[in-house]
Amino acid sequence: MIGAGNVGATVAQRVVEAGVADVVLLDIIAGLPQGKALDLAEAGPLLGHDVSVIGTNDYADTADSTVIVVTSGLARQPGMSRDDLLLKNAQIVNAVVEQAARHSPNAVLIVVTNPLDAMCHVALKASGFPRRRVVGMAGVLDAARFRTFVSMELGVSPVNTCAFVLGGHGDTMVPVPRYATVGGVPLPQLMSQEQIDRIVQRTRDGGAEIVSLLKSGSAFYAPGAATAEMIYAILEDRHVILPCSAQLKGEYGVDGLFVGVPVRLSSVGVEEIVQVELNEEERAAFGRSAAAVQELVGKLGTYA
Ligand code: APR
């Protein structure tokens, strides 16, 4: 786990408590990852987990990791868009991925740092990994937010809901209500268009809603859970279809860009990009979202 801040530490907690892997927390701040790792380990006797969890500032301690999760960077502050973070976080992601990938050349890399899709480009270049081993966490979180709002609106259990979100992890993301279901029933049969539109908009604003409530920092419980979901899929070779940012090579009519699509995730990373049929409106929204990602990637210069 590169970055032992709110998201990195929350992911570490989930993985350690699930007992699925040894965890190394790394941060640039001396003492921070060591303190959080020790604190997590000390919960072991109470919670019954016995995987190893260590904190470090030295990449040598991360050697031969199966999965590298990159959360290092600056989090959004109120009034700050994900895009404002672009160049600062590109510099950080470039530096940390270069080092982490050198020590774990066979790892699958999960990028969490925002602006997400652009940071995937930075990570792909800095790691030199094949595209299937670089994947971004966005759609799992955005879909979880969408599902939460559906469950609140209908008064049903969130686990009863299913949905995915396409496109970039930003204001242009594309929730696809047509494919969302509750207990197998398509959402449009359960809600009015007005309700759906409201939920779609709240999903798009989901990150900002948390930022404005917290006042300092951004969301970490749901991002942590979403990242852990992807880690389990990879570590346990689960072959699950999850919405993730993956580099497209012709799929969805996009070439070379990282953008959110349903992928089949397994121990090899992105095993398959799943192509779903989109109607004209969805295709147009996806195109606008991809264009927004392209614009950011264009600003990355030598980082991409
Ligand atoms: N090397 C290692 N760690 C670094 C570096 C670096 N070069 N630069 C920053 N960090 C660390 C910080 O010291 C901090 O502990 O990254 C951590 C980031 O943690 P937080 O500030 O708590 O941010 P967090 O809420 O975890 O979000 C991290 O995930 O969801 C995204 O938008 C969010 O881009 C942000 C990222």
PDB file of N, CA and C in Angstrom, residues 7 31 80 122 169 173 292:
ATOM      1  N   VAL A   7      -7.124   6.738   2.820  1.00  0.00           N
ATOM      2  CA  VAL A   7      -7.557   5.634   1.948  1.00  0.00           C
ATOM      3  C   VAL A   7      -6.621   4.433   2.110  1.00  0.00           C
ATOM      4  N   GLY A  31       7.467   7.399  10.315  1.00  0.00           N
ATOM      5  CA  GLY A  31       6.684   7.060  11.503  1.00  0.00           C
ATOM      6  C   GLY A  31       5.216   6.789  11.216  1.00  0.00           C
ATOM      7  N   MET A  80     -11.825  22.439  -4.474  1.00  0.00           N
ATOM      8  CA  MET A  80     -10.744  21.998  -5.362  1.00  0.00           C
ATOM      9  C   MET A  80     -11.282  20.837  -6.200  1.00  0.00           C
ATOM     10  N   VAL A 122      -0.060   7.756 -15.985  1.00  0.00           N
ATOM     11  CA  VAL A 122       1.248   8.005 -15.362  1.00  0.00           C
ATOM     12  C   VAL A 122       1.820   6.688 -14.840  1.00  0.00           C
ATOM     13  N   HIS A 169     -13.554   8.984 -14.016  1.00  0.00           N
ATOM     14  CA  HIS A 169     -13.942   9.193 -12.621  1.00  0.00           C
ATOM     15  C   HIS A 169     -13.952  10.695 -12.371  1.00  0.00           C
ATOM     16  N   MET A 173     -18.715  11.253 -15.446  1.00  0.00           N
ATOM     17  CA  MET A 173     -18.934   9.793 -15.353  1.00  0.00           C
ATOM     18  C   MET A 173     -20.336   9.438 -15.841  1.00  0.00           C
ATOM     19  N   ALA A 292     -13.050  14.167 -21.933  1.00  0.00           N
ATOM     20  CA  ALA A 292     -12.596  14.894 -20.736  1.00  0.00           C
ATOM     21  C   ALA A 292     -11.319  14.260 -20.184  1.00  0.00           C
TER      22      ALA A 292
END
